[in-house]
PDB file of N, CA and C in Angstrom:
ATOM      1  N   MET R 269     -82.064  29.794 -18.511  1.00 92.00           N
ATOM      2  CA  MET R 269     -80.947  28.904 -18.709  1.00 92.00           C
ATOM      3  C   MET R 269     -80.009  29.051 -17.517  1.00 92.00           C
ATOM      4  N   ARG R 270     -79.616  27.900 -16.948  1.00 94.00           N
ATOM      5  CA  ARG R 270     -78.692  27.898 -15.809  1.00 94.00           C
ATOM      6  C   ARG R 270     -77.495  27.021 -16.135  1.00 94.00           C
ATOM      7  N   ARG R 271     -76.323  27.552 -15.902  1.00 96.00           N
ATOM      8  CA  ARG R 271     -75.094  26.806 -16.173  1.00 96.00           C
ATOM      9  C   ARG R 271     -74.586  26.169 -14.893  1.00 96.00           C
ATOM     10  N   PHE R 272     -73.985  24.990 -15.024  1.00 96.00           N
ATOM     11  CA  PHE R 272     -73.424  24.321 -13.854  1.00 96.00           C
ATOM     12  C   PHE R 272     -72.208  23.481 -14.218  1.00 96.00           C
ATOM     13  N   ILE R 273     -71.477  23.124 -13.179  1.00 96.00           N
ATOM     14  CA  ILE R 273     -70.363  22.186 -13.271  1.00 96.00           C
ATOM     15  C   ILE R 273     -70.765  20.946 -12.475  1.00 96.00           C
ATOM     16  N   LEU R 274     -70.511  19.782 -13.015  1.00 94.00           N
ATOM     17  CA  LEU R 274     -70.727  18.530 -12.295  1.00 94.00           C
ATOM     18  C   LEU R 274     -69.378  18.131 -11.696  1.00 94.00           C
ATOM     19  N   ARG R 275     -69.303  18.129 -10.370  1.00 93.00           N
ATOM     20  CA  ARG R 275     -68.050  17.853  -9.671  1.00 93.00           C
ATOM     21  C   ARG R 275     -68.167  16.521  -8.934  1.00 93.00           C
ATOM     22  N   ARG R 276     -67.298  15.597  -9.254  1.00 91.00           N
ATOM     23  CA  ARG R 276     -67.291  14.273  -8.637  1.00 91.00           C
ATOM     24  C   ARG R 276     -66.312  14.302  -7.463  1.00 91.00           C
ATOM     25  N   LEU R 277     -66.806  13.936  -6.292  1.00 89.00           N
ATOM     26  CA  LEU R 277     -65.977  13.909  -5.082  1.00 89.00           C
ATOM     27  C   LEU R 277     -65.279  12.561  -4.912  1.00 89.00           C
ATOM     28  N   VAL R 278     -65.975  11.480  -5.294  1.00 76.00           N
ATOM     29  CA  VAL R 278     -65.435  10.119  -5.237  1.00 76.00           C
ATOM     30  C   VAL R 278     -65.856   9.430  -6.524  1.00 76.00           C
ATOM     31  N   ASP R 279     -64.938   8.725  -7.185  1.00 72.00           N
ATOM     32  CA  ASP R 279     -65.264   8.037  -8.435  1.00 72.00           C
ATOM     33  C   ASP R 279     -65.357   6.540  -8.186  1.00 72.00           C
ATOM     34  N   ASP R 280     -66.549   6.072  -7.862  1.00 74.00           N
ATOM     35  CA  ASP R 280     -66.761   4.643  -7.616  1.00 74.00           C
ATOM     36  C   ASP R 280     -66.545   3.807  -8.869  1.00 74.00           C
ATOM     37  N   SER R 281     -66.817   4.380 -10.043  1.00 71.00           N
ATOM     38  CA  SER R 281     -66.720   3.622 -11.298  1.00 71.00           C
ATOM     39  C   SER R 281     -65.298   3.580 -11.852  1.00 71.00           C
ATOM     40  N   HIS R 282     -64.441   4.473 -11.399  1.00 67.00           N
ATOM     41  CA  HIS R 282     -63.059   4.572 -11.887  1.00 67.00           C
ATOM     42  C   HIS R 282     -63.015   4.895 -13.378  1.00 67.00           C
ATOM     43  N   ILE R 283     -64.011   5.638 -13.857  1.00 68.00           N
ATOM     44  CA  ILE R 283     -64.058   6.014 -15.271  1.00 68.00           C
ATOM     45  C   ILE R 283     -63.865   7.516 -15.442  1.00 68.00           C
ATOM     46  N   SER R 284     -64.683   8.308 -14.762  1.00 68.00           N
ATOM     47  CA  SER R 284     -64.664   9.757 -14.985  1.00 68.00           C
ATOM     48  C   SER R 284     -63.641  10.482 -14.129  1.00 68.00           C
ATOM     49  N   GLY R 285     -63.165   9.854 -13.072  1.00 76.00           N
ATOM     50  CA  GLY R 285     -62.222  10.513 -12.187  1.00 76.00           C
ATOM     51  C   GLY R 285     -62.938  11.408 -11.192  1.00 76.00           C
ATOM     52  N   VAL R 286     -62.167  12.217 -10.491  1.00 77.00           N
ATOM     53  CA  VAL R 286     -62.727  13.151  -9.519  1.00 77.00           C
ATOM     54  C   VAL R 286     -62.451  14.574  -9.982  1.00 77.00           C
ATOM     55  N   GLY R 287     -63.151  15.512  -9.368  1.00 90.00           N
ATOM     56  CA  GLY R 287     -63.012  16.910  -9.751  1.00 90.00           C
ATOM     57  C   GLY R 287     -64.133  17.317 -10.686  1.00 90.00           C
ATOM     58  N   ASP R 288     -63.894  18.362 -11.464  1.00 94.00           N
ATOM     59  CA  ASP R 288     -64.897  18.872 -12.404  1.00 94.00           C
ATOM     60  C   ASP R 288     -64.919  17.966 -13.630  1.00 94.00           C
ATOM     61  N   ILE R 289     -65.973  17.149 -13.738  1.00 92.00           N
ATOM     62  CA  ILE R 289     -66.013  16.123 -14.781  1.00 92.00           C
ATOM     63  C   ILE R 289     -66.901  16.483 -15.964  1.00 92.00           C
ATOM     64  N   ALA R 290     -67.804  17.455 -15.788  1.00 94.00           N
ATOM     65  CA  ALA R 290     -68.689  17.854 -16.886  1.00 94.00           C
ATOM     66  C   ALA R 290     -69.188  19.273 -16.673  1.00 94.00           C
ATOM     67  N   GLU R 291     -69.529  19.929 -17.784  1.00 96.00           N
ATOM     68  CA  GLU R 291     -70.176  21.233 -17.764  1.00 96.00           C
ATOM     69  C   GLU R 291     -71.600  21.016 -18.231  1.00 96.00           C
ATOM     70  N   GLY R 292     -72.531  21.779 -17.682  1.00 97.00           N
ATOM     71  CA  GLY R 292     -73.916  21.561 -18.066  1.00 97.00           C
ATOM     72  C   GLY R 292     -74.733  22.827 -18.164  1.00 97.00           C
ATOM     73  N   ILE R 293     -75.863  22.669 -18.834  1.00 97.00           N
ATOM     74  CA  ILE R 293     -76.846  23.736 -18.968  1.00 97.00           C
ATOM     75  C   ILE R 293     -78.228  23.131 -18.760  1.00 97.00           C
ATOM     76  N   VAL R 294     -79.046  23.804 -17.945  1.00 97.00           N
ATOM     77  CA  VAL R 294     -80.447  23.436 -17.806  1.00 97.00           C
ATOM     78  C   VAL R 294     -81.242  24.513 -18.547  1.00 97.00           C
ATOM     79  N   PHE R 295     -82.024  24.093 -19.539  1.00 97.00           N
ATOM     80  CA  PHE R 295     -82.795  25.030 -20.346  1.00 97.00           C
ATOM     81  C   PHE R 295     -84.139  25.346 -19.701  1.00 97.00           C
ATOM     82  N   HIS R 296     -84.836  26.307 -20.245  1.00 96.00           N
ATOM     83  CA  HIS R 296     -86.101  26.812 -19.690  1.00 96.00           C
ATOM     84  C   HIS R 296     -87.147  25.717 -19.509  1.00 96.00           C
ATOM     85  N   ASP R 297     -87.108  24.678 -20.344  1.00 97.00           N
ATOM     86  CA  ASP R 297     -88.098  23.600 -20.259  1.00 97.00           C
ATOM     87  C   ASP R 297     -87.613  22.418 -19.427  1.00 97.00           C
ATOM     88  N   GLY R 298     -86.437  22.566 -18.794  1.00 97.00           N
ATOM     89  CA  GLY R 298     -85.899  21.513 -17.936  1.00 97.00           C
ATOM     90  C   GLY R 298     -84.907  20.592 -18.608  1.00 97.00           C
ATOM     91  N   GLN R 299     -84.891  20.569 -19.949  1.00 98.00           N
ATOM     92  CA  GLN R 299     -83.916  19.710 -20.624  1.00 98.00           C
ATOM     93  C   GLN R 299     -82.518  20.114 -20.192  1.00 98.00           C
ATOM     94  N   THR R 300     -81.678  19.115 -20.046  1.00 98.00           N
ATOM     95  CA  THR R 300     -80.338  19.340 -19.514  1.00 98.00           C
ATOM     96  C   THR R 300     -79.308  18.748 -20.467  1.00 98.00           C
ATOM     97  N   VAL R 301     -78.269  19.518 -20.740  1.00 98.00           N
ATOM     98  CA  VAL R 301     -77.197  19.077 -21.615  1.00 98.00           C
ATOM     99  C   VAL R 301     -75.903  19.040 -20.814  1.00 98.00           C
ATOM    100  N   LEU R 302     -75.180  17.921 -20.927  1.00 96.00           N
ATOM    101  CA  LEU R 302     -73.872  17.776 -20.298  1.00 96.00           C
ATOM    102  C   LEU R 302     -72.806  17.695 -21.376  1.00 96.00           C
ATOM    103  N   SER R 303     -71.703  18.364 -21.156  1.00 97.00           N
ATOM    104  CA  SER R 303     -70.515  18.227 -21.979  1.00 97.00           C
ATOM    105  C   SER R 303     -69.436  17.630 -21.074  1.00 97.00           C
ATOM    106  N   TRP R 304     -69.126  16.374 -21.320  1.00 94.00           N
ATOM    107  CA  TRP R 304     -68.178  15.653 -20.475  1.00 94.00           C
ATOM    108  C   TRP R 304     -66.754  16.072 -20.781  1.00 94.00           C
ATOM    109  N   ARG R 305     -65.960  16.218 -19.745  1.00 91.00           N
ATOM    110  CA  ARG R 305     -64.542  16.548 -19.873  1.00 91.00           C
ATOM    111  C   ARG R 305     -63.728  15.259 -19.869  1.00 91.00           C
ATOM    112  N   GLY R 306     -62.449  15.385 -20.144  1.00 82.00           N
ATOM    113  CA  GLY R 306     -61.552  14.247 -20.013  1.00 82.00           C
ATOM    114  C   GLY R 306     -61.474  13.382 -21.253  1.00 82.00           C
ATOM    115  N   ARG R 307     -60.977  12.191 -21.062  1.00 81.00           N
ATOM    116  CA  ARG R 307     -60.692  11.262 -22.151  1.00 81.00           C
ATOM    117  C   ARG R 307     -61.941  10.882 -22.942  1.00 81.00           C
ATOM    118  N   HIS R 308     -63.077  10.752 -22.262  1.00 76.00           N
ATOM    119  CA  HIS R 308     -64.321  10.338 -22.903  1.00 76.00           C
ATOM    120  C   HIS R 308     -65.243  11.539 -23.095  1.00 76.00           C
ATOM    121  N   HIS R 309     -64.759  12.587 -23.752  1.00 87.00           N
ATOM    122  CA  HIS R 309     -65.551  13.814 -23.885  1.00 87.00           C
ATOM    123  C   HIS R 309     -66.658  13.613 -24.918  1.00 87.00           C
ATOM    124  N   THR R 310     -67.878  13.714 -24.419  1.00 94.00           N
ATOM    125  CA  THR R 310     -69.075  13.556 -25.237  1.00 94.00           C
ATOM    126  C   THR R 310     -70.122  14.573 -24.789  1.00 94.00           C
ATOM    127  N   ILE R 311     -71.190  14.660 -25.555  1.00 97.00           N
ATOM    128  CA  ILE R 311     -72.334  15.492 -25.218  1.00 97.00           C
ATOM    129  C   ILE R 311     -73.495  14.566 -24.890  1.00 97.00           C
ATOM    130  N   GLU R 312     -74.230  14.893 -23.841  1.00 96.00           N
ATOM    131  CA  GLU R 312     -75.376  14.085 -23.417  1.00 96.00           C
ATOM    132  C   GLU R 312     -76.574  14.999 -23.189  1.00 96.00           C
ATOM    133  N   VAL R 313     -77.729  14.610 -23.706  1.00 98.00           N
ATOM    134  CA  VAL R 313     -78.965  15.371 -23.515  1.00 98.00           C
ATOM    135  C   VAL R 313     -79.916  14.524 -22.676  1.00 98.00           C
ATOM    136  N   SER R 314     -80.453  15.113 -21.609  1.00 97.00           N
ATOM    137  CA  SER R 314     -81.394  14.422 -20.719  1.00 97.00           C
ATOM    138  C   SER R 314     -82.668  15.246 -20.599  1.00 97.00           C
ATOM    139  N   PRO R 315     -83.805  14.591 -20.332  1.00 98.00           N
ATOM    140  CA  PRO R 315     -85.062  15.321 -20.186  1.00 98.00           C
ATOM    141  C   PRO R 315     -85.081  16.287 -19.004  1.00 98.00           C
ATOM    142  N   SER R 316     -84.260  16.013 -17.968  1.00 97.00           N
ATOM    143  CA  SER R 316     -84.299  16.875 -16.777  1.00 97.00           C
ATOM    144  C   SER R 316     -82.994  16.758 -15.997  1.00 97.00           C
ATOM    145  N   LEU R 317     -82.773  17.721 -15.121  1.00 95.00           N
ATOM    146  CA  LEU R 317     -81.629  17.659 -14.221  1.00 95.00           C
ATOM    147  C   LEU R 317     -81.761  16.463 -13.281  1.00 95.00           C
ATOM    148  N   GLN R 318     -82.975  16.143 -12.885  1.00 95.00           N
ATOM    149  CA  GLN R 318     -83.178  14.995 -11.996  1.00 95.00           C
ATOM    150  C   GLN R 318     -82.710  13.704 -12.656  1.00 95.00           C
ATOM    151  N   ASP R 319     -82.913  13.565 -13.962  1.00 96.00           N
ATOM    152  CA  ASP R 319     -82.411  12.390 -14.668  1.00 96.00           C
ATOM    153  C   ASP R 319     -80.884  12.338 -14.603  1.00 96.00           C
ATOM    154  N   VAL R 320     -80.236  13.484 -14.771  1.00 95.00           N
ATOM    155  CA  VAL R 320     -78.777  13.542 -14.674  1.00 95.00           C
ATOM    156  C   VAL R 320     -78.331  13.102 -13.278  1.00 95.00           C
ATOM    157  N   ILE R 321     -79.007  13.599 -12.255  1.00 92.00           N
ATOM    158  CA  ILE R 321     -78.672  13.248 -10.878  1.00 92.00           C
ATOM    159  C   ILE R 321     -78.875  11.756 -10.642  1.00 92.00           C
ATOM    160  N   ASP R 322     -79.996  11.222 -11.111  1.00 93.00           N
ATOM    161  CA  ASP R 322     -80.279   9.804 -10.921  1.00 93.00           C
ATOM    162  C   ASP R 322     -79.227   8.922 -11.582  1.00 93.00           C
ATOM    163  N   ILE R 323     -78.730   9.331 -12.742  1.00 91.00           N
ATOM    164  CA  ILE R 323     -77.765   8.524 -13.490  1.00 91.00           C
ATOM    165  C   ILE R 323     -76.337   8.747 -13.001  1.00 91.00           C
ATOM    166  N   HIS R 324     -75.963   9.988 -12.740  1.00 88.00           N
ATOM    167  CA  HIS R 324     -74.558  10.335 -12.498  1.00 88.00           C
ATOM    168  C   HIS R 324     -74.261  10.798 -11.075  1.00 88.00           C
ATOM    169  N   GLY R 325     -75.241  10.742 -10.185  1.00 84.00           N
ATOM    170  CA  GLY R 325     -75.052  11.244  -8.828  1.00 84.00           C
ATOM    171  C   GLY R 325     -74.114  10.418  -7.973  1.00 84.00           C
ATOM    172  N   HIS R 326     -73.976   9.135  -8.298  1.00 76.00           N
ATOM    173  CA  HIS R 326     -73.066   8.235  -7.571  1.00 76.00           C
ATOM    174  C   HIS R 326     -73.295   8.280  -6.065  1.00 76.00           C
ATOM    175  N   ASN R 327     -74.563   8.162  -5.676  1.00 79.00           N
ATOM    176  CA  ASN R 327     -74.928   8.064  -4.252  1.00 79.00           C
ATOM    177  C   ASN R 327     -74.407   9.217  -3.409  1.00 79.00           C
ATOM    178  N   GLY R 328     -74.528  10.428  -3.918  1.00 80.00           N
ATOM    179  CA  GLY R 328     -74.112  11.602  -3.162  1.00 80.00           C
ATOM    180  C   GLY R 328     -72.646  11.969  -3.305  1.00 80.00           C
ATOM    181  N   HIS R 329     -71.923  11.275  -4.170  1.00 86.00           N
ATOM    182  CA  HIS R 329     -70.500  11.561  -4.373  1.00 86.00           C
ATOM    183  C   HIS R 329     -70.268  12.602  -5.457  1.00 86.00           C
ATOM    184  N   THR R 330     -71.338  13.246  -5.903  1.00 90.00           N
ATOM    185  CA  THR R 330     -71.257  14.254  -6.946  1.00 90.00           C
ATOM    186  C   THR R 330     -72.015  15.495  -6.477  1.00 90.00           C
ATOM    187  N   VAL R 331     -71.479  16.665  -6.800  1.00 92.00           N
ATOM    188  CA  VAL R 331     -72.170  17.907  -6.478  1.00 92.00           C
ATOM    189  C   VAL R 331     -72.370  18.724  -7.743  1.00 92.00           C
ATOM    190  N   ILE R 332     -73.418  19.541  -7.711  1.00 94.00           N
ATOM    191  CA  ILE R 332     -73.667  20.487  -8.785  1.00 94.00           C
ATOM    192  C   ILE R 332     -73.231  21.858  -8.291  1.00 94.00           C
ATOM    193  N   ILE R 333     -72.372  22.495  -9.055  1.00 93.00           N
ATOM    194  CA  ILE R 333     -71.911  23.846  -8.759  1.00 93.00           C
ATOM    195  C   ILE R 333     -72.559  24.763  -9.791  1.00 93.00           C
ATOM    196  N   TRP R 334     -73.484  25.595  -9.344  1.00 91.00           N
ATOM    197  CA  TRP R 334     -74.135  26.535 -10.256  1.00 91.00           C
ATOM    198  C   TRP R 334     -73.156  27.647 -10.585  1.00 91.00           C
ATOM    199  N   VAL R 335     -72.816  27.808 -11.842  1.00 90.00           N
ATOM    200  CA  VAL R 335     -71.785  28.749 -12.277  1.00 90.00           C
ATOM    201  C   VAL R 335     -72.166  30.187 -11.954  1.00 90.00           C
ATOM    202  N   ASP R 336     -73.399  30.552 -12.203  1.00 81.00           N
ATOM    203  CA  ASP R 336     -73.810  31.943 -12.012  1.00 81.00           C
ATOM    204  C   ASP R 336     -74.335  32.210 -10.605  1.00 81.00           C
ATOM    205  N   GLU R 337     -74.392  31.176  -9.787  1.00 70.00           N
ATOM    206  CA  GLU R 337     -74.867  31.280  -8.414  1.00 70.00           C
ATOM    207  C   GLU R 337     -73.843  30.576  -7.525  1.00 70.00           C
ATOM    208  N   ILE R 338     -72.712  31.183  -7.358  1.00 60.00           N
ATOM    209  CA  ILE R 338     -71.529  30.560  -6.768  1.00 60.00           C
ATOM    210  C   ILE R 338     -71.760  29.961  -5.395  1.00 60.00           C
ATOM    211  N   ASN R 339     -72.712  30.450  -4.622  1.00 64.00           N
ATOM    212  CA  ASN R 339     -72.942  29.930  -3.282  1.00 64.00           C
ATOM    213  C   ASN R 339     -73.972  28.813  -3.243  1.00 64.00           C
ATOM    214  N   ASP R 340     -74.486  28.393  -4.394  1.00 64.00           N
ATOM    215  CA  ASP R 340     -75.514  27.370  -4.470  1.00 64.00           C
ATOM    216  C   ASP R 340     -74.884  26.042  -4.852  1.00 64.00           C
ATOM    217  N   VAL R 341     -74.526  25.220  -3.886  1.00 69.00           N
ATOM    218  CA  VAL R 341     -73.932  23.905  -4.134  1.00 69.00           C
ATOM    219  C   VAL R 341     -74.927  22.857  -3.674  1.00 69.00           C
ATOM    220  N   ARG R 342     -75.174  21.871  -4.532  1.00 70.00           N
ATOM    221  CA  ARG R 342     -76.167  20.839  -4.209  1.00 70.00           C
ATOM    222  C   ARG R 342     -75.529  19.464  -4.325  1.00 70.00           C
ATOM    223  N   ARG R 343     -75.517  18.728  -3.257  1.00 72.00           N
ATOM    224  CA  ARG R 343     -74.998  17.355  -3.287  1.00 72.00           C
ATOM    225  C   ARG R 343     -76.053  16.457  -3.922  1.00 72.00           C
ATOM    226  N   VAL R 344     -75.613  15.640  -4.882  1.00 72.00           N
ATOM    227  CA  VAL R 344     -76.522  14.752  -5.584  1.00 72.00           C
ATOM    228  C   VAL R 344     -76.106  13.328  -5.319  1.00 72.00           C
TER     229      VAL R 344
END
C-alpha cells in the first residue's frame, strides 16, 4: 500500500482549485482510492493509478506526492 497526495499546479477546470486537492492510496493489486478535499469532498475508486492520472492529470498540471517517499514526485 502506497499513500499519496494529488497536488494540482494549475486548475484548468476551475473546480478543484490548486494545491493539495486529494489524498490517495494505491493498494497491492493496483486499485486506487482518492479522497477529495474541499467543497466537493467525495471518495473515488479506480482500477489503477494510471486511470487516475488519465482522468485527473490535467495535461501535466497535477503531480503525485508519495507520502512515505518524500523525494518521489511524479508529474502527471
